[in-house]
């Protein structure tokens, strides 16, 4: 069982140097959808006083087993032609690029070759991101997160040619612009209807975490890749649609070019025009939070993703009765010993809703957990994780929700979503999922990092 994190009352750091990455932290603003309506903007500079930095712990590597599994994994392809709407062949087993990137970043050079092979595979036009800014963004995080980490790993980044770096940069700009359009306050102002860049209507920035962590999380990852909030905002403010579409075509990034050329190719579609995209991404805000405060964006995402109260299933653990008389929307076994019952921090999609009514779904919960974990790692490696109240709140939620997830996956969870119950439990025995990889990223990388960081801060406070 994961130990509870101490809630430390140390002040927020406005800048800090990560020994693990040598990157520089960024700063800025925050709050809620209701606050967005009232214009209530909280600036990080006034949220806490500046404190001296404690000695920074280093990230530890993923387990050898996780790294070996990642090395052996097939390359992940992206395309709108892939079945299921995720625009990828890696919807289930998608974490290898992140494991490899973290392993490389923490000094394991044996991960370099496979990581570079995967990234180069995605630089081929037919294998690259579709980058529509909607539902597929959660799965594209495996590419966008990996290259953000690579850029902070000089040994690996130097192995890319200038032409390859240019293609990576175009793909990251595409993912950033697309998510900026589908998540910005301007896009949703006055009840405006927002679609993905290819006109897909099956998305909204306020939907369940498996949407939000991909779409909005890209804004967090973008600040790390592009070198901070101000530099990232400049990418958006300087965006010229027609010029960018031409660059995508010249680089042979056909999947991405198809998305960004959608309105021109299909003028009667619901897709936004280039001019609309340009207008909506300038001076970007997400619920009044600027890109200069990626920690505040992550905090808001995390409190939503881990925003439910721990329970064993819908209707006080009784679940929902299906037409066949079986129960779903509940844990398959071990309800009486479920830890942390009644505590806030359970993954929201164990107790939320969708178009079919109630939702209590293990695989959708996992689909929120996975990109949130990558967003978290990228923040750390990019030097933009800040100690203080927001960090403590995030870690407290994770300390409840992640053990809850693994407990339910160990016992099996009979999911309910879209008005239907599953026939069989979703569990760790579904070995076509990447459970061993994500578990190692939490238990061997992120959790020990925060425990070491907490000890260092506690020692410094004595």
CSV table of C-alpha atoms in Angstrom, one decimal:
chain,number,residue,atom,x,y,z
A,1,UNK,CA,0.0,0.0,0.0
A,2,UNK,CA,1.3,3.4,-0.9
A,3,UNK,CA,2.3,5.6,2.1
A,4,UNK,CA,0.4,8.8,2.7
A,5,UNK,CA,2.2,11.9,1.6
A,6,UNK,CA,2.9,14.6,4.1
A,7,UNK,CA,1.1,17.8,3.4
A,8,UNK,CA,4.0,20.2,3.6
A,9,UNK,CA,3.4,23.9,4.2
A,10,UNK,CA,6.5,25.0,2.3
A,11,UNK,CA,6.1,27.9,-0.2
A,12,UNK,CA,5.8,27.4,-3.9
A,13,UNK,CA,9.0,27.6,-6.0
A,14,UNK,CA,8.9,30.0,-8.8
A,15,UNK,CA,12.0,28.4,-10.3
A,16,UNK,CA,13.9,25.2,-9.6
A,17,UNK,CA,16.7,23.3,-11.2
A,18,UNK,CA,16.0,19.6,-11.7
A,19,UNK,CA,19.1,17.5,-11.3
A,20,UNK,CA,17.3,14.8,-13.4
A,21,UNK,CA,16.8,17.0,-16.4
A,22,UNK,CA,18.7,20.3,-16.0
A,23,UNK,CA,15.6,22.1,-17.1
A,24,UNK,CA,14.2,25.4,-15.9
A,25,UNK,CA,10.8,25.7,-14.3
A,26,UNK,CA,8.0,28.1,-15.5
A,27,UNK,CA,5.3,29.9,-13.6
A,28,UNK,CA,1.8,31.7,-13.6
A,29,UNK,CA,-2.1,31.6,-13.1
A,30,UNK,CA,-5.5,29.5,-12.3
A,31,UNK,CA,-9.1,28.3,-11.5
A,32,UNK,CA,-12.4,26.7,-12.2
A,33,UNK,CA,-15.1,26.8,-15.0
A,34,UNK,CA,-17.3,28.9,-12.7
A,35,UNK,CA,-14.4,31.2,-12.1
A,36,UNK,CA,-13.8,31.5,-15.8
A,37,UNK,CA,-17.3,33.1,-16.1
A,38,UNK,CA,-16.5,35.6,-13.4
A,39,UNK,CA,-13.0,36.4,-14.6
A,40,UNK,CA,-11.5,35.2,-11.4
A,41,UNK,CA,-7.8,34.6,-12.2
A,42,UNK,CA,-5.4,33.5,-9.5
A,43,UNK,CA,-1.7,34.3,-10.2
A,44,UNK,CA,0.8,31.8,-9.0
A,45,UNK,CA,3.2,34.7,-8.0
A,46,UNK,CA,0.7,35.8,-5.4
A,47,UNK,CA,-0.3,32.3,-4.3
A,48,UNK,CA,2.9,31.7,-2.3
A,49,UNK,CA,6.2,33.3,-1.3
A,50,UNK,CA,9.5,32.4,-2.8
A,51,UNK,CA,11.4,29.7,-0.9
A,52,UNK,CA,14.9,28.4,-1.3
A,53,UNK,CA,15.1,25.2,-3.3
A,54,UNK,CA,15.8,21.9,-1.4
A,55,UNK,CA,18.3,19.6,-3.0
A,56,UNK,CA,16.5,17.9,-5.9
A,57,UNK,CA,16.2,14.1,-6.0
A,58,UNK,CA,16.9,12.3,-9.2
A,59,UNK,CA,14.2,10.3,-11.0
A,60,UNK,CA,14.8,6.6,-10.7
A,61,UNK,CA,14.4,4.3,-13.8
A,62,UNK,CA,11.4,2.0,-14.6
A,63,UNK,CA,11.9,-1.6,-13.7
A,64,UNK,CA,14.1,-3.8,-15.9
A,65,UNK,CA,11.0,-5.9,-16.8
A,66,UNK,CA,9.1,-2.8,-17.9
A,67,UNK,CA,12.0,-1.6,-20.1
A,68,UNK,CA,12.4,-5.1,-21.7
A,69,UNK,CA,8.7,-5.2,-22.4
A,70,UNK,CA,8.8,-1.8,-24.0
A,71,UNK,CA,11.8,-2.8,-26.1
A,72,UNK,CA,9.9,-5.8,-27.5
A,73,UNK,CA,6.7,-4.0,-28.2
A,74,UNK,CA,5.6,-3.4,-31.8
A,75,UNK,CA,5.8,0.1,-33.1
A,76,UNK,CA,2.7,2.2,-32.6
A,77,UNK,CA,1.1,3.7,-35.7
A,78,UNK,CA,-1.3,6.6,-35.9
A,79,UNK,CA,-4.0,7.0,-38.6
A,80,UNK,CA,-7.7,7.8,-38.8
A,81,UNK,CA,-8.1,4.5,-40.7
A,82,UNK,CA,-7.4,2.5,-37.5
A,83,UNK,CA,-10.5,0.9,-36.0
A,84,UNK,CA,-12.3,2.3,-33.0
A,85,UNK,CA,-11.9,6.0,-33.3
A,86,UNK,CA,-8.7,6.3,-31.4
A,87,UNK,CA,-6.6,6.8,-34.6
A,88,UNK,CA,-3.9,4.4,-33.4
A,89,UNK,CA,-2.9,0.8,-33.3
A,90,UNK,CA,-1.7,1.4,-29.7
A,91,UNK,CA,-4.9,2.1,-27.8
A,92,UNK,CA,-4.4,-0.7,-25.3
A,93,UNK,CA,-0.6,-1.3,-25.1
A,94,UNK,CA,0.6,2.3,-25.7
A,95,UNK,CA,3.0,3.1,-22.9
A,96,UNK,CA,6.3,1.7,-24.4
A,97,UNK,CA,7.5,5.0,-25.8
A,98,UNK,CA,7.1,6.7,-22.4
A,99,UNK,CA,8.9,3.9,-20.5
A,100,UNK,CA,11.7,4.0,-23.1
A,101,UNK,CA,12.0,7.8,-22.9
A,102,UNK,CA,12.1,7.8,-19.1
A,103,UNK,CA,14.6,4.9,-19.1
A,104,UNK,CA,16.8,6.8,-21.5
A,105,UNK,CA,16.4,10.0,-19.5
A,106,UNK,CA,17.5,8.3,-16.3
A,107,UNK,CA,20.7,6.9,-18.0
A,108,UNK,CA,19.7,3.6,-19.6
A,109,UNK,CA,21.3,3.9,-23.0
A,110,UNK,CA,20.0,0.5,-24.0
A,111,UNK,CA,16.6,2.1,-24.4
A,112,UNK,CA,17.8,4.6,-27.0
A,113,UNK,CA,17.7,2.5,-30.1
A,114,UNK,CA,14.1,1.3,-29.7
A,115,UNK,CA,12.9,4.7,-28.7
A,116,UNK,CA,14.5,6.3,-31.8
A,117,UNK,CA,13.0,3.5,-33.9
A,118,UNK,CA,9.5,4.3,-32.7
A,119,UNK,CA,9.8,8.0,-33.1
A,120,UNK,CA,11.3,7.7,-36.6
A,121,UNK,CA,8.4,5.3,-37.5
A,122,UNK,CA,6.0,8.1,-36.6
A,123,UNK,CA,7.8,10.6,-38.7
A,124,UNK,CA,6.7,8.7,-41.8
A,125,UNK,CA,3.6,10.5,-43.0
A,126,UNK,CA,1.3,7.5,-43.0
A,127,UNK,CA,2.3,6.6,-39.4
A,128,UNK,CA,2.2,10.1,-37.9
A,129,UNK,CA,-0.4,11.9,-35.7
A,130,UNK,CA,-3.7,12.8,-37.1
A,131,UNK,CA,-3.7,15.6,-34.4
A,132,UNK,CA,-7.4,16.6,-34.6
A,133,UNK,CA,-7.4,17.9,-31.0
A,134,UNK,CA,-10.2,15.5,-29.8
A,135,UNK,CA,-10.5,12.0,-28.4
A,136,UNK,CA,-7.3,10.6,-30.1
A,137,UNK,CA,-5.2,13.1,-28.1
A,138,UNK,CA,-5.0,10.8,-25.1
A,139,UNK,CA,-3.3,8.1,-27.3
A,140,UNK,CA,-1.1,10.6,-29.0
A,141,UNK,CA,0.3,11.4,-25.6
A,142,UNK,CA,2.6,8.5,-26.0
A,143,UNK,CA,4.4,10.3,-28.9
A,144,UNK,CA,4.1,13.8,-27.6
A,145,UNK,CA,5.1,12.9,-24.1
A,146,UNK,CA,8.0,10.8,-25.3
A,147,UNK,CA,9.5,13.5,-27.6
A,148,UNK,CA,9.1,16.2,-24.8
A,149,UNK,CA,11.2,13.9,-22.6
A,150,UNK,CA,13.7,13.2,-25.4
A,151,UNK,CA,14.2,16.9,-25.9
A,152,UNK,CA,15.4,17.0,-22.2
A,153,UNK,CA,17.7,14.1,-22.8
A,154,UNK,CA,20.5,15.5,-24.8
A,155,UNK,CA,22.2,12.2,-25.6
A,156,UNK,CA,19.1,10.9,-27.4
A,157,UNK,CA,17.9,14.2,-28.9
A,158,UNK,CA,21.3,14.6,-30.6
A,159,UNK,CA,20.8,11.4,-32.4
A,160,UNK,CA,18.0,12.9,-34.5
A,161,UNK,CA,19.0,14.7,-37.7
A,162,UNK,CA,18.0,18.3,-38.3
A,163,UNK,CA,15.4,17.1,-40.8
A,164,UNK,CA,14.0,14.7,-38.2
A,165,UNK,CA,13.9,17.4,-35.5
A,166,UNK,CA,12.0,19.6,-38.0
A,167,UNK,CA,9.3,16.9,-38.5
A,168,UNK,CA,9.0,16.3,-34.7
A,169,UNK,CA,8.6,20.1,-34.3
A,170,UNK,CA,5.8,20.2,-36.9
A,171,UNK,CA,4.0,17.3,-35.3
A,172,UNK,CA,4.3,18.9,-31.8
A,173,UNK,CA,3.0,22.2,-33.2
A,174,UNK,CA,0.1,20.4,-34.8
A,175,UNK,CA,-0.8,18.6,-31.6
A,176,UNK,CA,-0.5,21.9,-29.6
A,177,UNK,CA,-2.5,24.0,-32.1
A,178,UNK,CA,-5.3,21.3,-32.3
A,179,UNK,CA,-5.6,21.0,-28.6
A,180,UNK,CA,-5.4,24.7,-28.1
A,181,UNK,CA,-8.3,25.2,-30.4
A,182,UNK,CA,-10.5,22.5,-28.8
A,183,UNK,CA,-9.8,23.6,-25.2
A,184,UNK,CA,-9.4,27.4,-25.2
A,185,UNK,CA,-11.8,29.7,-23.4
A,186,UNK,CA,-12.3,31.7,-26.6
A,187,UNK,CA,-13.4,28.6,-28.5
A,188,UNK,CA,-16.2,28.0,-26.0
A,189,UNK,CA,-17.2,31.6,-25.4
A,190,UNK,CA,-20.9,32.5,-25.8
A,191,UNK,CA,-21.9,28.8,-26.1
A,192,UNK,CA,-20.0,28.3,-29.3
A,193,UNK,CA,-20.1,24.8,-30.7
A,194,UNK,CA,-16.6,23.3,-31.0
A,195,UNK,CA,-15.5,20.5,-33.2
A,196,UNK,CA,-12.2,18.8,-33.7
A,197,UNK,CA,-10.1,20.1,-36.6
A,198,UNK,CA,-11.5,17.4,-38.8
A,199,UNK,CA,-15.1,18.3,-37.9
A,200,UNK,CA,-15.6,15.5,-35.4
A,201,UNK,CA,-18.4,16.4,-33.0
A,202,UNK,CA,-17.7,13.5,-30.5
A,203,UNK,CA,-15.6,15.7,-28.1
A,204,UNK,CA,-15.8,18.5,-25.6
A,205,UNK,CA,-13.2,19.8,-23.2
A,206,UNK,CA,-15.7,19.3,-20.3
A,207,UNK,CA,-16.3,15.6,-21.0
A,208,UNK,CA,-14.8,12.7,-19.0
A,209,UNK,CA,-11.1,12.5,-18.0
A,210,UNK,CA,-10.1,10.2,-20.9
A,211,UNK,CA,-10.9,13.2,-23.2
A,212,UNK,CA,-9.6,15.9,-20.9
A,213,UNK,CA,-6.2,14.4,-20.0
A,214,UNK,CA,-5.4,14.1,-23.7
A,215,UNK,CA,-6.8,17.4,-25.0
A,216,UNK,CA,-6.0,19.7,-22.2
A,217,UNK,CA,-2.9,17.7,-21.1
A,218,UNK,CA,-1.3,18.5,-24.4
A,219,UNK,CA,-1.1,22.2,-23.3
A,220,UNK,CA,1.0,21.0,-20.3
A,221,UNK,CA,3.3,18.8,-22.4
A,222,UNK,CA,3.6,21.6,-25.0
A,223,UNK,CA,5.1,24.0,-22.4
A,224,UNK,CA,7.8,21.5,-21.7
A,225,UNK,CA,8.6,20.7,-25.3
A,226,UNK,CA,8.6,24.4,-26.5
A,227,UNK,CA,10.6,25.7,-23.6
A,228,UNK,CA,8.1,27.3,-21.2
A,229,UNK,CA,4.8,29.0,-21.2
A,230,UNK,CA,5.8,32.2,-22.9
A,231,UNK,CA,7.5,30.4,-25.7
A,232,UNK,CA,4.6,28.1,-26.2
A,233,UNK,CA,2.1,31.0,-26.3
A,234,UNK,CA,4.3,32.6,-28.9
A,235,UNK,CA,3.9,29.4,-31.1
A,236,UNK,CA,0.2,29.9,-30.9
A,237,UNK,CA,0.1,33.7,-31.3
A,238,UNK,CA,2.4,33.4,-34.4
A,239,UNK,CA,0.4,30.6,-36.0
A,240,UNK,CA,-0.4,31.1,-39.7
A,241,UNK,CA,-2.7,28.3,-40.9
A,242,UNK,CA,-2.0,28.3,-44.6
A,243,UNK,CA,1.8,28.5,-44.1
A,244,UNK,CA,1.6,25.6,-41.6
A,245,UNK,CA,-0.5,23.4,-43.9
A,246,UNK,CA,2.1,24.0,-46.6
A,247,UNK,CA,4.9,23.0,-44.2
A,248,UNK,CA,3.1,19.8,-43.3
A,249,UNK,CA,2.7,18.9,-47.0
A,250,UNK,CA,6.3,19.7,-47.8
A,251,UNK,CA,7.5,17.5,-44.9
A,252,UNK,CA,5.4,14.5,-46.1
A,253,UNK,CA,3.4,14.4,-42.9
A,254,UNK,CA,0.3,13.2,-44.8
A,255,UNK,CA,-1.9,12.1,-41.8
A,256,UNK,CA,-1.5,15.5,-40.1
A,257,UNK,CA,-1.8,17.4,-43.3
A,258,UNK,CA,-5.1,15.7,-44.0
A,259,UNK,CA,-6.5,17.0,-40.7
A,260,UNK,CA,-5.3,20.6,-41.1
A,261,UNK,CA,-6.4,20.7,-44.7
A,262,UNK,CA,-9.9,19.3,-43.8
A,263,UNK,CA,-12.0,22.4,-44.1
A,264,UNK,CA,-10.4,23.3,-47.5
A,265,UNK,CA,-10.9,19.8,-48.8
A,266,UNK,CA,-14.4,19.5,-47.4
A,267,UNK,CA,-15.8,23.0,-47.2
A,268,UNK,CA,-19.3,21.9,-46.1
A,269,UNK,CA,-17.9,20.0,-43.1
A,270,UNK,CA,-18.3,21.4,-39.5
A,271,UNK,CA,-14.5,21.7,-39.2
A,272,UNK,CA,-13.1,25.1,-38.3
A,273,UNK,CA,-11.6,27.4,-40.9
A,274,UNK,CA,-7.9,28.4,-40.7
A,275,UNK,CA,-8.9,31.9,-39.6
A,276,UNK,CA,-11.1,30.5,-36.8
A,277,UNK,CA,-8.2,28.4,-35.6
A,278,UNK,CA,-5.9,31.3,-35.6
A,279,UNK,CA,-8.3,33.5,-33.7
A,280,UNK,CA,-9.3,31.0,-31.0
A,281,UNK,CA,-5.7,30.0,-30.0
A,282,UNK,CA,-4.3,33.5,-29.5
A,283,UNK,CA,-3.8,34.6,-25.9
A,284,UNK,CA,-4.7,31.0,-24.9
A,285,UNK,CA,-6.5,30.5,-21.6
A,286,UNK,CA,-7.9,27.3,-20.1
A,287,UNK,CA,-10.5,28.3,-17.5
A,288,UNK,CA,-8.5,31.5,-17.2
A,289,UNK,CA,-5.2,29.7,-16.6
A,290,UNK,CA,-2.4,30.9,-18.8
A,291,UNK,CA,0.3,28.6,-20.3
A,292,UNK,CA,2.8,30.2,-18.0
A,293,UNK,CA,1.3,28.0,-15.2
A,294,UNK,CA,1.3,24.5,-16.5
A,295,UNK,CA,1.3,23.2,-12.9
A,296,UNK,CA,-2.1,24.9,-12.3
A,297,UNK,CA,-3.5,23.3,-15.5
A,298,UNK,CA,-2.2,19.9,-14.3
A,299,UNK,CA,-3.7,20.5,-10.8
A,300,UNK,CA,-7.1,21.3,-12.3
A,301,UNK,CA,-7.0,18.2,-14.5
A,302,UNK,CA,-5.9,15.9,-11.6
A,303,UNK,CA,-8.5,17.1,-9.2
A,304,UNK,CA,-11.2,16.3,-11.8
A,305,UNK,CA,-9.7,13.0,-13.0
A,306,UNK,CA,-9.3,11.8,-9.4
A,307,UNK,CA,-12.4,13.6,-8.2
A,308,UNK,CA,-14.7,10.8,-7.1
A,309,UNK,CA,-15.3,9.2,-3.7
A,310,UNK,CA,-14.0,5.7,-3.2
A,311,UNK,CA,-16.7,3.1,-3.5
A,312,UNK,CA,-17.1,-0.5,-4.6
A,313,UNK,CA,-19.5,0.3,-7.4
A,314,UNK,CA,-22.6,2.2,-8.4
A,315,UNK,CA,-25.6,2.3,-6.0
A,316,UNK,CA,-23.5,1.8,-2.9
A,317,UNK,CA,-21.7,-1.1,-4.4
A,318,UNK,CA,-24.7,-3.0,-5.6
A,319,UNK,CA,-24.2,-2.0,-9.2
A,320,UNK,CA,-26.8,-2.0,-12.0
A,321,UNK,CA,-28.9,-4.9,-13.0
A,322,UNK,CA,-28.5,-5.8,-16.7
A,323,UNK,CA,-31.2,-7.2,-18.9
A,324,UNK,CA,-29.7,-10.6,-18.4
A,325,UNK,CA,-30.1,-10.3,-14.7
A,326,UNK,CA,-26.4,-9.9,-14.0
A,327,UNK,CA,-24.9,-7.0,-12.1
A,328,UNK,CA,-22.4,-4.6,-13.6
A,329,UNK,CA,-20.7,-1.3,-12.5
A,330,UNK,CA,-19.1,-2.9,-9.5
A,331,UNK,CA,-16.0,-4.7,-8.3
A,332,UNK,CA,-16.1,-8.4,-9.0
A,333,UNK,CA,-14.7,-9.5,-5.6
A,334,UNK,CA,-13.1,-8.1,-2.5
A,335,UNK,CA,-15.6,-5.3,-1.8
A,336,UNK,CA,-15.5,-5.8,1.9
A,337,UNK,CA,-11.8,-5.2,2.0
A,338,UNK,CA,-11.6,-2.2,-0.4
A,339,UNK,CA,-9.2,0.4,1.0
A,340,UNK,CA,-10.0,4.0,1.5
A,341,UNK,CA,-13.8,3.7,1.2
A,342,UNK,CA,-15.4,7.2,1.5
A,343,UNK,CA,-12.2,9.1,0.7
A,344,UNK,CA,-12.0,11.5,-2.2
A,345,UNK,CA,-9.5,10.5,-4.9
A,346,UNK,CA,-11.1,7.6,-6.8
A,347,UNK,CA,-10.7,7.9,-10.6
A,348,UNK,CA,-13.8,9.8,-11.8
A,349,UNK,CA,-14.9,7.3,-14.5
A,350,UNK,CA,-15.6,4.7,-11.8
A,351,UNK,CA,-18.5,6.9,-10.9
A,352,UNK,CA,-19.5,9.4,-13.6
A,353,UNK,CA,-21.9,9.5,-16.5
A,354,UNK,CA,-22.1,9.4,-20.3
A,355,UNK,CA,-24.7,9.6,-23.1
A,356,UNK,CA,-26.2,6.3,-21.9
A,357,UNK,CA,-26.6,7.4,-18.2
A,358,UNK,CA,-24.4,6.2,-15.4
A,359,UNK,CA,-20.8,5.2,-16.0
A,360,UNK,CA,-18.6,3.0,-13.8
A,361,UNK,CA,-15.9,1.6,-16.1
A,362,UNK,CA,-12.5,0.3,-15.3
A,363,UNK,CA,-10.9,0.7,-18.8
A,364,UNK,CA,-12.2,4.2,-19.1
A,365,UNK,CA,-10.8,5.0,-15.7
A,366,UNK,CA,-7.5,3.5,-16.8
A,367,UNK,CA,-7.6,5.7,-19.9
A,368,UNK,CA,-7.7,8.8,-17.7
A,369,UNK,CA,-5.0,7.5,-15.3
A,370,UNK,CA,-2.5,6.7,-18.1
A,371,UNK,CA,-2.2,10.2,-19.8
A,372,UNK,CA,-2.4,11.9,-16.4
A,373,UNK,CA,0.7,9.9,-15.4
A,374,UNK,CA,2.6,10.9,-18.5
A,375,UNK,CA,1.6,14.6,-18.0
A,376,UNK,CA,3.0,14.3,-14.5
A,377,UNK,CA,6.3,12.8,-15.6
A,378,UNK,CA,6.7,15.4,-18.3
A,379,UNK,CA,6.1,18.2,-15.8
A,380,UNK,CA,8.8,16.8,-13.5
A,381,UNK,CA,11.4,16.2,-16.3
A,382,UNK,CA,10.6,19.7,-17.7
A,383,UNK,CA,11.3,21.3,-14.3
A,384,UNK,CA,7.8,22.6,-14.0
A,385,UNK,CA,6.6,20.6,-11.0
A,386,UNK,CA,6.2,23.1,-8.1
A,387,UNK,CA,5.9,22.1,-4.4
A,388,UNK,CA,3.1,23.7,-2.4
A,389,UNK,CA,-0.6,23.4,-1.9
A,390,UNK,CA,-1.4,22.3,-5.5
A,391,UNK,CA,1.2,19.6,-5.5
A,392,UNK,CA,0.1,18.3,-2.1
A,393,UNK,CA,-3.5,18.2,-3.3
A,394,UNK,CA,-2.6,16.3,-6.4
A,395,UNK,CA,-0.4,13.8,-4.6
A,396,UNK,CA,-3.1,13.2,-1.9
A,397,UNK,CA,-5.6,12.3,-4.7
A,398,UNK,CA,-3.1,10.1,-6.4
A,399,UNK,CA,-2.3,8.4,-3.2
A,400,UNK,CA,-5.9,7.3,-2.9
A,401,UNK,CA,-6.9,6.8,-6.5
A,402,UNK,CA,-3.9,4.8,-7.8
A,403,UNK,CA,-4.0,2.1,-5.1
A,404,UNK,CA,-7.8,2.0,-5.6
A,405,UNK,CA,-7.3,1.4,-9.4
A,406,UNK,CA,-4.8,-1.4,-8.8
A,407,UNK,CA,-6.9,-3.1,-6.2
A,408,UNK,CA,-10.0,-3.1,-8.5
A,409,UNK,CA,-7.9,-4.4,-11.4
A,410,UNK,CA,-6.5,-7.1,-9.2
A,411,UNK,CA,-9.9,-8.2,-8.1
A,412,UNK,CA,-11.6,-7.6,-11.4
A,413,UNK,CA,-14.2,-4.9,-12.2
A,414,UNK,CA,-17.4,-5.5,-14.1
A,415,UNK,CA,-17.8,-2.2,-16.0
A,416,UNK,CA,-20.9,-0.3,-17.0
A,417,UNK,CA,-20.8,2.4,-19.7
A,418,UNK,CA,-22.9,3.7,-22.6
A,419,UNK,CA,-26.0,2.0,-21.2
A,420,UNK,CA,-24.5,-1.5,-21.2
A,421,UNK,CA,-22.8,-3.8,-18.7
A,422,UNK,CA,-19.8,-5.8,-19.5
A,423,UNK,CA,-20.1,-9.6,-19.6
A,424,UNK,CA,-16.7,-10.2,-18.0
A,425,UNK,CA,-14.5,-8.4,-15.4
A,426,UNK,CA,-11.7,-6.1,-16.7
A,427,UNK,CA,-8.6,-7.0,-14.7
A,428,UNK,CA,-4.8,-7.3,-14.6
A,429,UNK,CA,-5.3,-10.6,-16.5
A,430,UNK,CA,-6.2,-8.6,-19.6
A,431,UNK,CA,-2.5,-8.9,-20.6
A,432,UNK,CA,-3.0,-7.1,-23.9
A,433,UNK,CA,-3.0,-3.9,-21.8
A,434,UNK,CA,0.2,-2.1,-20.6
A,435,UNK,CA,-0.4,-2.5,-16.9
A,436,UNK,CA,3.1,-3.6,-16.0
A,437,UNK,CA,4.5,-0.6,-17.7
A,438,UNK,CA,2.3,2.1,-16.2
A,439,UNK,CA,2.6,0.5,-12.8
A,440,UNK,CA,6.3,0.7,-13.0
A,441,UNK,CA,6.2,4.3,-14.0
A,442,UNK,CA,4.3,5.1,-10.9
A,443,UNK,CA,5.8,2.7,-8.3
A,444,UNK,CA,9.5,2.8,-9.6
A,445,UNK,CA,9.7,6.4,-11.0
A,446,UNK,CA,7.1,8.9,-9.8
A,447,UNK,CA,6.2,7.7,-6.3
A,448,UNK,CA,9.9,7.3,-5.2
A,449,UNK,CA,10.7,10.7,-6.6
A,450,UNK,CA,8.1,12.5,-4.5
A,451,UNK,CA,9.0,10.5,-1.4
A,452,UNK,CA,12.6,11.5,-1.8
A,453,UNK,CA,11.6,15.1,-2.5
A,454,UNK,CA,9.4,15.2,0.6
A,455,UNK,CA,12.2,13.9,2.8
A,456,UNK,CA,14.6,16.5,1.4
A,457,UNK,CA,12.1,19.3,2.0
A,458,UNK,CA,11.4,18.0,5.5
A,459,UNK,CA,15.2,17.9,6.3
A,460,UNK,CA,15.7,21.4,4.9
A,461,UNK,CA,12.9,22.7,7.1
A,462,UNK,CA,14.5,21.5,10.3
